JSON list of C-alpha atoms in Angstrom, two decimals:
[
{"chain": "A", "resi": 1, "resn": "GLU", "atom": "CA", "xyz": [66.83, 72.77, 191.73]},
{"chain": "A", "resi": 2, "resn": "VAL", "atom": "CA", "xyz": [67.12, 75.04, 188.68]},
{"chain": "A", "resi": 3, "resn": "GLN", "atom": "CA", "xyz": [70.85, 75.18, 187.54]},
{"chain": "A", "resi": 4, "resn": "LEU", "atom": "CA", "xyz": [72.48, 77.31, 184.74]},
{"chain": "A", "resi": 5, "resn": "VAL", "atom": "CA", "xyz": [76.15, 77.86, 184.12]},
{"chain": "A", "resi": 6, "resn": "GLU", "atom": "CA", "xyz": [77.43, 79.66, 181.85]},
{"chain": "A", "resi": 7, "resn": "SER", "atom": "CA", "xyz": [81.22, 78.52, 180.62]},
{"chain": "A", "resi": 8, "resn": "GLY", "atom": "CA", "xyz": [83.44, 80.05, 177.73]},
{"chain": "A", "resi": 9, "resn": "GLY", "atom": "CA", "xyz": [84.05, 83.76, 178.07]},
{"chain": "A", "resi": 10, "resn": "GLY", "atom": "CA", "xyz": [87.61, 85.71, 178.05]},
{"chain": "A", "resi": 11, "resn": "LEU", "atom": "CA", "xyz": [89.69, 88.05, 176.39]},
{"chain": "A", "resi": 12, "resn": "VAL", "atom": "CA", "xyz": [89.26, 87.84, 171.99]},
{"chain": "A", "resi": 13, "resn": "GLN", "atom": "CA", "xyz": [90.49, 90.83, 169.68]},
{"chain": "A", "resi": 14, "resn": "PRO", "atom": "CA", "xyz": [87.97, 92.89, 167.85]},
{"chain": "A", "resi": 15, "resn": "GLY", "atom": "CA", "xyz": [86.78, 91.07, 164.97]},
{"chain": "A", "resi": 16, "resn": "GLY", "atom": "CA", "xyz": [87.43, 87.54, 166.97]},
{"chain": "A", "resi": 17, "resn": "SER", "atom": "CA", "xyz": [85.10, 85.00, 167.98]},
{"chain": "A", "resi": 18, "resn": "LEU", "atom": "CA", "xyz": [83.95, 83.44, 170.84]},
{"chain": "A", "resi": 19, "resn": "ARG", "atom": "CA", "xyz": [81.35, 80.86, 171.89]},
{"chain": "A", "resi": 20, "resn": "LEU", "atom": "CA", "xyz": [79.60, 80.50, 175.11]},
{"chain": "A", "resi": 21, "resn": "SER", "atom": "CA", "xyz": [77.95, 77.61, 177.08]},
{"chain": "A", "resi": 22, "resn": "CYS", "atom": "CA", "xyz": [75.18, 77.12, 178.98]},
{"chain": "A", "resi": 23, "resn": "ALA", "atom": "CA", "xyz": [75.17, 74.11, 181.32]},
{"chain": "A", "resi": 24, "resn": "ALA", "atom": "CA", "xyz": [71.38, 73.54, 182.47]},
{"chain": "A", "resi": 25, "resn": "SER", "atom": "CA", "xyz": [70.01, 71.01, 185.30]},
{"chain": "A", "resi": 26, "resn": "GLY", "atom": "CA", "xyz": [67.45, 70.64, 187.67]},
{"chain": "A", "resi": 27, "resn": "PHE", "atom": "CA", "xyz": [64.63, 70.84, 185.17]},
{"chain": "A", "resi": 28, "resn": "THR", "atom": "CA", "xyz": [63.48, 69.33, 181.87]},
{"chain": "A", "resi": 29, "resn": "PHE", "atom": "CA", "xyz": [65.42, 71.40, 179.05]},
{"chain": "A", "resi": 30, "resn": "SER", "atom": "CA", "xyz": [63.77, 70.31, 176.05]},
{"chain": "A", "resi": 31, "resn": "SER", "atom": "CA", "xyz": [60.47, 71.94, 177.34]},
{"chain": "A", "resi": 32, "resn": "TYR", "atom": "CA", "xyz": [62.00, 75.09, 177.35]},
{"chain": "A", "resi": 33, "resn": "TRP", "atom": "CA", "xyz": [62.35, 78.38, 175.76]},
{"chain": "A", "resi": 34, "resn": "MET", "atom": "CA", "xyz": [66.05, 79.63, 176.47]},
{"chain": "A", "resi": 35, "resn": "SER", "atom": "CA", "xyz": [67.60, 83.24, 176.03]},
{"chain": "A", "resi": 36, "resn": "TRP", "atom": "CA", "xyz": [70.87, 84.91, 176.25]},
{"chain": "A", "resi": 37, "resn": "VAL", "atom": "CA", "xyz": [71.15, 88.13, 178.07]},
{"chain": "A", "resi": 38, "resn": "ARG", "atom": "CA", "xyz": [74.48, 90.58, 178.42]},
{"chain": "A", "resi": 39, "resn": "GLN", "atom": "CA", "xyz": [75.18, 93.49, 180.61]},
{"chain": "A", "resi": 40, "resn": "ALA", "atom": "CA", "xyz": [78.07, 95.50, 179.69]},
{"chain": "A", "resi": 41, "resn": "PRO", "atom": "CA", "xyz": [79.48, 97.00, 182.34]},
{"chain": "A", "resi": 42, "resn": "GLY", "atom": "CA", "xyz": [78.01, 99.56, 184.66]},
{"chain": "A", "resi": 43, "resn": "LYS", "atom": "CA", "xyz": [75.59, 99.46, 182.46]},
{"chain": "A", "resi": 44, "resn": "GLY", "atom": "CA", "xyz": [71.58, 97.69, 182.14]},
{"chain": "A", "resi": 45, "resn": "LEU", "atom": "CA", "xyz": [70.13, 94.74, 180.89]},
{"chain": "A", "resi": 46, "resn": "GLU", "atom": "CA", "xyz": [70.19, 93.61, 177.23]},
{"chain": "A", "resi": 47, "resn": "TRP", "atom": "CA", "xyz": [68.48, 90.93, 175.75]},
{"chain": "A", "resi": 48, "resn": "VAL", "atom": "CA", "xyz": [70.49, 89.27, 173.24]},
{"chain": "A", "resi": 49, "resn": "ALA", "atom": "CA", "xyz": [68.64, 86.65, 171.55]},
{"chain": "A", "resi": 50, "resn": "ASN", "atom": "CA", "xyz": [66.59, 83.05, 172.35]},
{"chain": "A", "resi": 51, "resn": "ILE", "atom": "CA", "xyz": [65.82, 80.15, 170.94]},
{"chain": "A", "resi": 52, "resn": "LYS", "atom": "CA", "xyz": [62.28, 77.73, 170.83]},
{"chain": "A", "resi": 53, "resn": "GLN", "atom": "CA", "xyz": [62.38, 73.96, 172.32]},
{"chain": "A", "resi": 54, "resn": "ASP", "atom": "CA", "xyz": [63.29, 72.31, 169.06]},
{"chain": "A", "resi": 55, "resn": "GLY", "atom": "CA", "xyz": [65.20, 75.27, 167.78]},
{"chain": "A", "resi": 56, "resn": "SER", "atom": "CA", "xyz": [63.36, 75.64, 164.76]},
{"chain": "A", "resi": 57, "resn": "GLU", "atom": "CA", "xyz": [62.63, 79.51, 166.14]},
{"chain": "A", "resi": 58, "resn": "LYS", "atom": "CA", "xyz": [65.46, 82.06, 166.89]},
{"chain": "A", "resi": 59, "resn": "TYR", "atom": "CA", "xyz": [65.36, 85.76, 168.04]},
{"chain": "A", "resi": 60, "resn": "TYR", "atom": "CA", "xyz": [68.04, 88.49, 168.58]},
{"chain": "A", "resi": 61, "resn": "VAL", "atom": "CA", "xyz": [68.60, 91.77, 169.13]},
{"chain": "A", "resi": 62, "resn": "ASP", "atom": "CA", "xyz": [69.13, 93.80, 165.92]},
{"chain": "A", "resi": 63, "resn": "SER", "atom": "CA", "xyz": [72.55, 94.63, 167.04]},
{"chain": "A", "resi": 64, "resn": "VAL", "atom": "CA", "xyz": [73.96, 91.40, 166.55]},
{"chain": "A", "resi": 65, "resn": "LYS", "atom": "CA", "xyz": [72.03, 89.80, 164.02]},
{"chain": "A", "resi": 66, "resn": "GLY", "atom": "CA", "xyz": [74.41, 88.50, 161.05]},
{"chain": "A", "resi": 67, "resn": "ARG", "atom": "CA", "xyz": [77.02, 88.18, 164.05]},
{"chain": "A", "resi": 68, "resn": "PHE", "atom": "CA", "xyz": [75.86, 85.92, 166.73]},
{"chain": "A", "resi": 69, "resn": "THR", "atom": "CA", "xyz": [74.14, 82.62, 166.66]},
{"chain": "A", "resi": 70, "resn": "ILE", "atom": "CA", "xyz": [72.29, 81.25, 169.42]},
{"chain": "A", "resi": 71, "resn": "SER", "atom": "CA", "xyz": [71.63, 77.07, 169.18]},
{"chain": "A", "resi": 72, "resn": "ARG", "atom": "CA", "xyz": [70.78, 74.02, 171.85]},
{"chain": "A", "resi": 73, "resn": "ASP", "atom": "CA", "xyz": [71.49, 70.70, 172.53]},
{"chain": "A", "resi": 74, "resn": "ASN", "atom": "CA", "xyz": [68.80, 69.07, 173.69]},
{"chain": "A", "resi": 75, "resn": "ALA", "atom": "CA", "xyz": [70.45, 65.61, 174.11]},
{"chain": "A", "resi": 76, "resn": "LYS", "atom": "CA", "xyz": [73.56, 67.64, 176.25]},
{"chain": "A", "resi": 77, "resn": "ASN", "atom": "CA", "xyz": [71.28, 69.85, 178.10]},
{"chain": "A", "resi": 78, "resn": "SER", "atom": "CA", "xyz": [73.67, 72.50, 176.44]},
{"chain": "A", "resi": 79, "resn": "LEU", "atom": "CA", "xyz": [72.47, 76.70, 174.57]},
{"chain": "A", "resi": 80, "resn": "TYR", "atom": "CA", "xyz": [74.89, 78.07, 172.95]},
{"chain": "A", "resi": 81, "resn": "LEU", "atom": "CA", "xyz": [75.94, 81.70, 171.50]},
{"chain": "A", "resi": 82, "resn": "GLN", "atom": "CA", "xyz": [78.58, 81.47, 168.45]},
{"chain": "A", "resi": 83, "resn": "MET", "atom": "CA", "xyz": [79.18, 85.48, 168.64]},
{"chain": "A", "resi": 84, "resn": "ASN", "atom": "CA", "xyz": [81.45, 86.34, 165.63]},
{"chain": "A", "resi": 85, "resn": "SER", "atom": "CA", "xyz": [83.17, 89.70, 164.16]},
{"chain": "A", "resi": 86, "resn": "LEU", "atom": "CA", "xyz": [83.27, 91.02, 167.62]},
{"chain": "A", "resi": 87, "resn": "ARG", "atom": "CA", "xyz": [83.08, 94.46, 168.21]},
{"chain": "A", "resi": 88, "resn": "ALA", "atom": "CA", "xyz": [84.34, 96.26, 172.04]},
{"chain": "A", "resi": 89, "resn": "GLU", "atom": "CA", "xyz": [80.18, 97.50, 172.26]},
{"chain": "A", "resi": 90, "resn": "ASP", "atom": "CA", "xyz": [80.05, 93.77, 172.73]},
{"chain": "A", "resi": 91, "resn": "THR", "atom": "CA", "xyz": [82.49, 93.38, 175.89]},
{"chain": "A", "resi": 92, "resn": "ALA", "atom": "CA", "xyz": [79.62, 92.19, 178.86]},
{"chain": "A", "resi": 93, "resn": "VAL", "atom": "CA", "xyz": [79.12, 89.99, 181.23]},
{"chain": "A", "resi": 94, "resn": "TYR", "atom": "CA", "xyz": [76.60, 87.01, 179.44]},
{"chain": "A", "resi": 95, "resn": "TYR", "atom": "CA", "xyz": [74.06, 85.59, 181.29]},
{"chain": "A", "resi": 96, "resn": "CYS", "atom": "CA", "xyz": [72.12, 82.40, 180.16]},
{"chain": "A", "resi": 97, "resn": "ALA", "atom": "CA", "xyz": [67.92, 82.42, 181.81]},
{"chain": "A", "resi": 98, "resn": "ARG", "atom": "CA", "xyz": [65.30, 79.99, 181.36]},
{"chain": "A", "resi": 99, "resn": "ASP", "atom": "CA", "xyz": [62.07, 80.51, 179.54]},
{"chain": "A", "resi": 100, "resn": "ARG", "atom": "CA", "xyz": [61.16, 83.42, 176.78]},
{"chain": "A", "resi": 101, "resn": "ARG", "atom": "CA", "xyz": [58.78, 85.50, 178.03]},
{"chain": "A", "resi": 102, "resn": "SER", "atom": "CA", "xyz": [59.48, 85.59, 181.84]},
{"chain": "A", "resi": 103, "resn": "GLN", "atom": "CA", "xyz": [63.23, 84.78, 182.25]},
{"chain": "A", "resi": 104, "resn": "GLY", "atom": "CA", "xyz": [62.84, 83.05, 185.58]},
{"chain": "A", "resi": 105, "resn": "TYR", "atom": "CA", "xyz": [65.64, 81.43, 186.56]},
{"chain": "A", "resi": 106, "resn": "TRP", "atom": "CA", "xyz": [69.90, 83.16, 185.46]},
{"chain": "A", "resi": 107, "resn": "GLY", "atom": "CA", "xyz": [72.99, 81.68, 185.35]},
{"chain": "A", "resi": 108, "resn": "GLN", "atom": "CA", "xyz": [75.79, 83.58, 187.18]},
{"chain": "A", "resi": 109, "resn": "GLY", "atom": "CA", "xyz": [77.53, 84.98, 183.72]},
{"chain": "A", "resi": 110, "resn": "THR", "atom": "CA", "xyz": [80.22, 84.45, 182.26]},
{"chain": "A", "resi": 111, "resn": "LEU", "atom": "CA", "xyz": [82.52, 87.98, 181.25]},
{"chain": "A", "resi": 112, "resn": "VAL", "atom": "CA", "xyz": [83.39, 88.64, 177.85]},
{"chain": "A", "resi": 113, "resn": "THR", "atom": "CA", "xyz": [86.06, 91.29, 176.68]},
{"chain": "A", "resi": 114, "resn": "VAL", "atom": "CA", "xyz": [86.64, 92.49, 173.61]},
{"chain": "A", "resi": 115, "resn": "SER", "atom": "CA", "xyz": [89.89, 94.24, 173.29]},
{"chain": "A", "resi": 116, "resn": "SER", "atom": "CA", "xyz": [93.00, 94.66, 171.49]},
{"chain": "B", "resi": 1, "resn": "ASP", "atom": "CA", "xyz": [60.81, 97.08, 169.36]},
{"chain": "B", "resi": 2, "resn": "VAL", "atom": "CA", "xyz": [59.21, 97.49, 172.25]},
{"chain": "B", "resi": 3, "resn": "VAL", "atom": "CA", "xyz": [60.63, 100.70, 174.13]},
{"chain": "B", "resi": 4, "resn": "MET", "atom": "CA", "xyz": [60.63, 100.29, 178.34]},
{"chain": "B", "resi": 5, "resn": "THR", "atom": "CA", "xyz": [60.87, 103.52, 180.19]},
{"chain": "B", "resi": 6, "resn": "GLN", "atom": "CA", "xyz": [61.48, 103.47, 183.93]},
{"chain": "B", "resi": 7, "resn": "SER", "atom": "CA", "xyz": [61.45, 106.05, 186.71]},
{"chain": "B", "resi": 8, "resn": "PRO", "atom": "CA", "xyz": [62.71, 107.26, 188.42]},
{"chain": "B", "resi": 9, "resn": "LEU", "atom": "CA", "xyz": [66.18, 106.30, 187.71]},
{"chain": "B", "resi": 10, "resn": "SER", "atom": "CA", "xyz": [67.28, 106.52, 190.81]},
{"chain": "B", "resi": 11, "resn": "LEU", "atom": "CA", "xyz": [65.17, 105.86, 194.36]},
{"chain": "B", "resi": 12, "resn": "PRO", "atom": "CA", "xyz": [67.45, 106.80, 197.79]},
{"chain": "B", "resi": 13, "resn": "VAL", "atom": "CA", "xyz": [64.73, 105.54, 199.73]},
{"chain": "B", "resi": 14, "resn": "THR", "atom": "CA", "xyz": [64.70, 105.36, 204.04]},
{"chain": "B", "resi": 15, "resn": "LEU", "atom": "CA", "xyz": [64.04, 101.94, 205.85]},
{"chain": "B", "resi": 16, "resn": "GLY", "atom": "CA", "xyz": [60.82, 101.26, 206.75]},
{"chain": "B", "resi": 17, "resn": "GLN", "atom": "CA", "xyz": [59.45, 103.58, 204.35]},
{"chain": "B", "resi": 18, "resn": "PRO", "atom": "CA", "xyz": [57.76, 102.75, 200.81]},
{"chain": "B", "resi": 19, "resn": "ALA", "atom": "CA", "xyz": [58.95, 102.77, 197.25]},
{"chain": "B", "resi": 20, "resn": "SER", "atom": "CA", "xyz": [57.04, 102.97, 193.87]},
{"chain": "B", "resi": 21, "resn": "ILE", "atom": "CA", "xyz": [58.97, 102.11, 190.75]},
{"chain": "B", "resi": 22, "resn": "SER", "atom": "CA", "xyz": [56.50, 103.54, 187.41]},
{"chain": "B", "resi": 23, "resn": "CYS", "atom": "CA", "xyz": [57.85, 101.52, 184.37]},
{"chain": "B", "resi": 24, "resn": "ARG", "atom": "CA", "xyz": [55.92, 102.16, 181.30]},
{"chain": "B", "resi": 25, "resn": "SER", "atom": "CA", "xyz": [55.88, 100.63, 177.43]},
{"chain": "B", "resi": 26, "resn": "SER", "atom": "CA", "xyz": [55.75, 101.84, 173.94]},
{"chain": "B", "resi": 27, "resn": "GLN", "atom": "CA", "xyz": [52.70, 99.22, 172.97]},
{"chain": "B", "resi": 28, "resn": "SER", "atom": "CA", "xyz": [50.46, 97.20, 174.41]},
{"chain": "B", "resi": 29, "resn": "LEU", "atom": "CA", "xyz": [51.69, 94.45, 177.13]},
{"chain": "B", "resi": 30, "resn": "VAL", "atom": "CA", "xyz": [48.69, 92.59, 176.36]},
{"chain": "B", "resi": 31, "resn": "TYR", "atom": "CA", "xyz": [49.57, 89.29, 174.61]},
{"chain": "B", "resi": 32, "resn": "SER", "atom": "CA", "xyz": [47.20, 87.32, 172.70]},
{"chain": "B", "resi": 33, "resn": "ASP", "atom": "CA", "xyz": [46.40, 84.82, 174.85]},
{"chain": "B", "resi": 34, "resn": "GLY", "atom": "CA", "xyz": [45.16, 87.44, 176.92]},
{"chain": "B", "resi": 35, "resn": "ASN", "atom": "CA", "xyz": [48.29, 87.25, 179.62]},
{"chain": "B", "resi": 36, "resn": "THR", "atom": "CA", "xyz": [50.54, 90.60, 180.00]},
{"chain": "B", "resi": 37, "resn": "TYR", "atom": "CA", "xyz": [54.40, 89.60, 180.34]},
{"chain": "B", "resi": 38, "resn": "LEU", "atom": "CA", "xyz": [55.70, 92.22, 182.10]},
{"chain": "B", "resi": 39, "resn": "ASN", "atom": "CA", "xyz": [58.24, 91.11, 185.14]},
{"chain": "B", "resi": 40, "resn": "TRP", "atom": "CA", "xyz": [60.36, 92.66, 187.34]},
{"chain": "B", "resi": 41, "resn": "PHE", "atom": "CA", "xyz": [63.83, 91.65, 188.06]},
{"chain": "B", "resi": 42, "resn": "GLN", "atom": "CA", "xyz": [66.27, 92.27, 191.17]},
{"chain": "B", "resi": 43, "resn": "GLN", "atom": "CA", "xyz": [69.86, 93.03, 190.94]},
{"chain": "B", "resi": 44, "resn": "ARG", "atom": "CA", "xyz": [71.91, 93.45, 194.10]},
{"chain": "B", "resi": 45, "resn": "PRO", "atom": "CA", "xyz": [75.20, 94.61, 193.61]},
{"chain": "B", "resi": 46, "resn": "GLY", "atom": "CA", "xyz": [77.27, 91.45, 192.46]},
{"chain": "B", "resi": 47, "resn": "GLN", "atom": "CA", "xyz": [74.99, 89.27, 191.99]},
{"chain": "B", "resi": 48, "resn": "SER", "atom": "CA", "xyz": [72.67, 87.98, 188.91]},
{"chain": "B", "resi": 49, "resn": "PRO", "atom": "CA", "xyz": [69.38, 89.08, 187.87]},
{"chain": "B", "resi": 50, "resn": "ARG", "atom": "CA", "xyz": [67.02, 87.62, 190.06]},
{"chain": "B", "resi": 51, "resn": "ARG", "atom": "CA", "xyz": [62.85, 87.29, 189.07]},
{"chain": "B", "resi": 52, "resn": "LEU", "atom": "CA", "xyz": [60.50, 89.51, 191.39]},
{"chain": "B", "resi": 53, "resn": "ILE", "atom": "CA", "xyz": [57.16, 90.09, 189.49]},
{"chain": "B", "resi": 54, "resn": "TYR", "atom": "CA", "xyz": [56.44, 87.86, 186.87]},
{"chain": "B", "resi": 55, "resn": "LYS", "atom": "CA", "xyz": [52.78, 88.26, 184.35]},
{"chain": "B", "resi": 56, "resn": "VAL", "atom": "CA", "xyz": [52.55, 91.94, 185.91]},
{"chain": "B", "resi": 57, "resn": "SER", "atom": "CA", "xyz": [51.36, 90.69, 190.11]},
{"chain": "B", "resi": 58, "resn": "ASN", "atom": "CA", "xyz": [52.52, 87.17, 190.47]},
{"chain": "B", "resi": 59, "resn": "ARG", "atom": "CA", "xyz": [55.16, 87.81, 192.67]},
{"chain": "B", "resi": 60, "resn": "ASP", "atom": "CA", "xyz": [57.81, 84.82, 193.01]},
{"chain": "B", "resi": 61, "resn": "SER", "atom": "CA", "xyz": [58.86, 81.63, 195.25]},
{"chain": "B", "resi": 62, "resn": "GLY", "atom": "CA", "xyz": [60.77, 83.18, 198.36]},
{"chain": "B", "resi": 63, "resn": "VAL", "atom": "CA", "xyz": [60.11, 85.92, 197.45]},
{"chain": "B", "resi": 64, "resn": "PRO", "atom": "CA", "xyz": [59.18, 88.82, 200.70]},
{"chain": "B", "resi": 65, "resn": "ASP", "atom": "CA", "xyz": [55.10, 90.02, 200.75]},
{"chain": "B", "resi": 66, "resn": "ARG", "atom": "CA", "xyz": [56.53, 93.33, 201.26]},
{"chain": "B", "resi": 67, "resn": "PHE", "atom": "CA", "xyz": [57.39, 93.38, 197.34]},
{"chain": "B", "resi": 68, "resn": "SER", "atom": "CA", "xyz": [53.87, 93.91, 194.91]},
{"chain": "B", "resi": 69, "resn": "GLY", "atom": "CA", "xyz": [53.36, 94.52, 191.69]},
{"chain": "B", "resi": 70, "resn": "SER", "atom": "CA", "xyz": [50.67, 96.51, 189.50]},
{"chain": "B", "resi": 71, "resn": "GLY", "atom": "CA", "xyz": [49.54, 97.59, 186.04]},
{"chain": "B", "resi": 72, "resn": "SER", "atom": "CA", "xyz": [48.28, 96.78, 182.75]},
{"chain": "B", "resi": 73, "resn": "GLY", "atom": "CA", "xyz": [48.13, 97.81, 179.20]},
{"chain": "B", "resi": 74, "resn": "THR", "atom": "CA", "xyz": [50.85, 99.72, 179.18]},
{"chain": "B", "resi": 75, "resn": "ASP", "atom": "CA", "xyz": [51.29, 101.01, 182.72]},
{"chain": "B", "resi": 76, "resn": "PHE", "atom": "CA", "xyz": [52.81, 99.19, 185.50]},
{"chain": "B", "resi": 77, "resn": "THR", "atom": "CA", "xyz": [54.15, 100.07, 189.32]},
{"chain": "B", "resi": 78, "resn": "LEU", "atom": "CA", "xyz": [56.49, 97.77, 191.67]},
{"chain": "B", "resi": 79, "resn": "LYS", "atom": "CA", "xyz": [55.59, 98.59, 195.05]},
{"chain": "B", "resi": 80, "resn": "ILE", "atom": "CA", "xyz": [57.64, 98.05, 198.04]},
{"chain": "B", "resi": 81, "resn": "SER", "atom": "CA", "xyz": [55.52, 98.40, 201.45]},
{"chain": "B", "resi": 82, "resn": "ARG", "atom": "CA", "xyz": [58.50, 98.53, 203.53]},
{"chain": "B", "resi": 83, "resn": "VAL", "atom": "CA", "xyz": [62.34, 98.85, 202.65]},
{"chain": "B", "resi": 84, "resn": "GLU", "atom": "CA", "xyz": [64.81, 96.74, 204.22]},
{"chain": "B", "resi": 85, "resn": "ALA", "atom": "CA", "xyz": [68.56, 96.79, 203.45]},
{"chain": "B", "resi": 86, "resn": "GLU", "atom": "CA", "xyz": [68.67, 93.77, 201.76]},
{"chain": "B", "resi": 87, "resn": "ASP", "atom": "CA", "xyz": [66.17, 96.05, 199.22]},
{"chain": "B", "resi": 88, "resn": "VAL", "atom": "CA", "xyz": [69.08, 97.60, 197.77]},
{"chain": "B", "resi": 89, "resn": "GLY", "atom": "CA", "xyz": [69.75, 97.26, 194.28]},
{"chain": "B", "resi": 90, "resn": "VAL", "atom": "CA", "xyz": [68.33, 97.94, 190.69]},
{"chain": "B", "resi": 91, "resn": "TYR", "atom": "CA", "xyz": [65.54, 97.06, 189.72]},
{"chain": "B", "resi": 92, "resn": "TYR", "atom": "CA", "xyz": [64.36, 96.99, 186.18]},
{"chain": "B", "resi": 93, "resn": "CYS", "atom": "CA", "xyz": [61.10, 95.56, 184.62]},
{"chain": "B", "resi": 94, "resn": "MET", "atom": "CA", "xyz": [61.20, 93.68, 181.54]},
{"chain": "B", "resi": 95, "resn": "GLN", "atom": "CA", "xyz": [58.25, 92.45, 178.45]},
{"chain": "B", "resi": 96, "resn": "GLY", "atom": "CA", "xyz": [58.04, 89.25, 177.25]},
{"chain": "B", "resi": 97, "resn": "THR", "atom": "CA", "xyz": [55.32, 89.44, 174.95]},
{"chain": "B", "resi": 98, "resn": "HIS", "atom": "CA", "xyz": [56.30, 90.91, 171.96]},
{"chain": "B", "resi": 99, "resn": "PRO", "atom": "CA", "xyz": [59.28, 88.94, 170.13]},
{"chain": "B", "resi": 100, "resn": "LEU", "atom": "CA", "xyz": [62.52, 90.82, 170.56]},
{"chain": "B", "resi": 101, "resn": "VAL", "atom": "CA", "xyz": [62.35, 91.40, 174.86]},
{"chain": "B", "resi": 102, "resn": "THR", "atom": "CA", "xyz": [62.87, 94.66, 176.28]},
{"chain": "B", "resi": 103, "resn": "PHE", "atom": "CA", "xyz": [64.04, 95.52, 179.12]},
{"chain": "B", "resi": 104, "resn": "GLY", "atom": "CA", "xyz": [63.62, 98.99, 181.28]},
{"chain": "B", "resi": 105, "resn": "PRO", "atom": "CA", "xyz": [66.80, 101.07, 182.12]},
{"chain": "B", "resi": 106, "resn": "GLY", "atom": "CA", "xyz": [66.82, 100.24, 185.51]},
{"chain": "B", "resi": 107, "resn": "THR", "atom": "CA", "xyz": [66.24, 101.97, 188.71]},
{"chain": "B", "resi": 108, "resn": "LYS", "atom": "CA", "xyz": [68.89, 101.95, 191.10]},
{"chain": "B", "resi": 109, "resn": "VAL", "atom": "CA", "xyz": [67.71, 101.64, 195.17]},
{"chain": "B", "resi": 110, "resn": "ASP", "atom": "CA", "xyz": [69.60, 102.92, 198.21]},
{"chain": "B", "resi": 111, "resn": "ILE", "atom": "CA", "xyz": [69.67, 104.25, 201.59]},
{"chain": "B", "resi": 112, "resn": "LYS", "atom": "CA", "xyz": [69.21, 108.08, 202.44]}
]
């Protein structure tokens, strides 16, 4: 059974940093693109970033470019999102999802709140 | 970036009646490999999104056959043949054809 479990969310002040993790199991992690998608409170889904199987290609939504970095550790079956210079508008539930083009599996999400 | 639009944004439906959601993209979603990466997701209240349909018309495992997807190019439709109470939630289309993935704004389905 495919499982994606996010962690690392919490309350952080504007300008601060946070690192999210996603632990994957039930499939060959190194064979899939992986993605981060977020959802602000009461709002719709927004794709944030994705990363190729070997980490050689990464794409970001414009609003996080230069502030967020997606990475992965295939030996640990883990996906990461390093978030720097956080803003109030980054407040959201962050989901990790499998695949690049079809997001077939999602985790339960982790809440990031940016507030002073 | 490819802009995804959906209509309607709110859809009150009667149990047992059909429902239809339209999704349009600002650019063609046909990829160079011949596939069209248009997907549909359901998000029930308090839950993570769940994929229902991938590549326009392919139903995911466990998805009831009352859900169907159709369309091509830039115009797509999700249909529910007979709405049930468990179908309440928000439905999103998503394109994965272009490098920057984009979602539609969502259509909220509830019971009249």
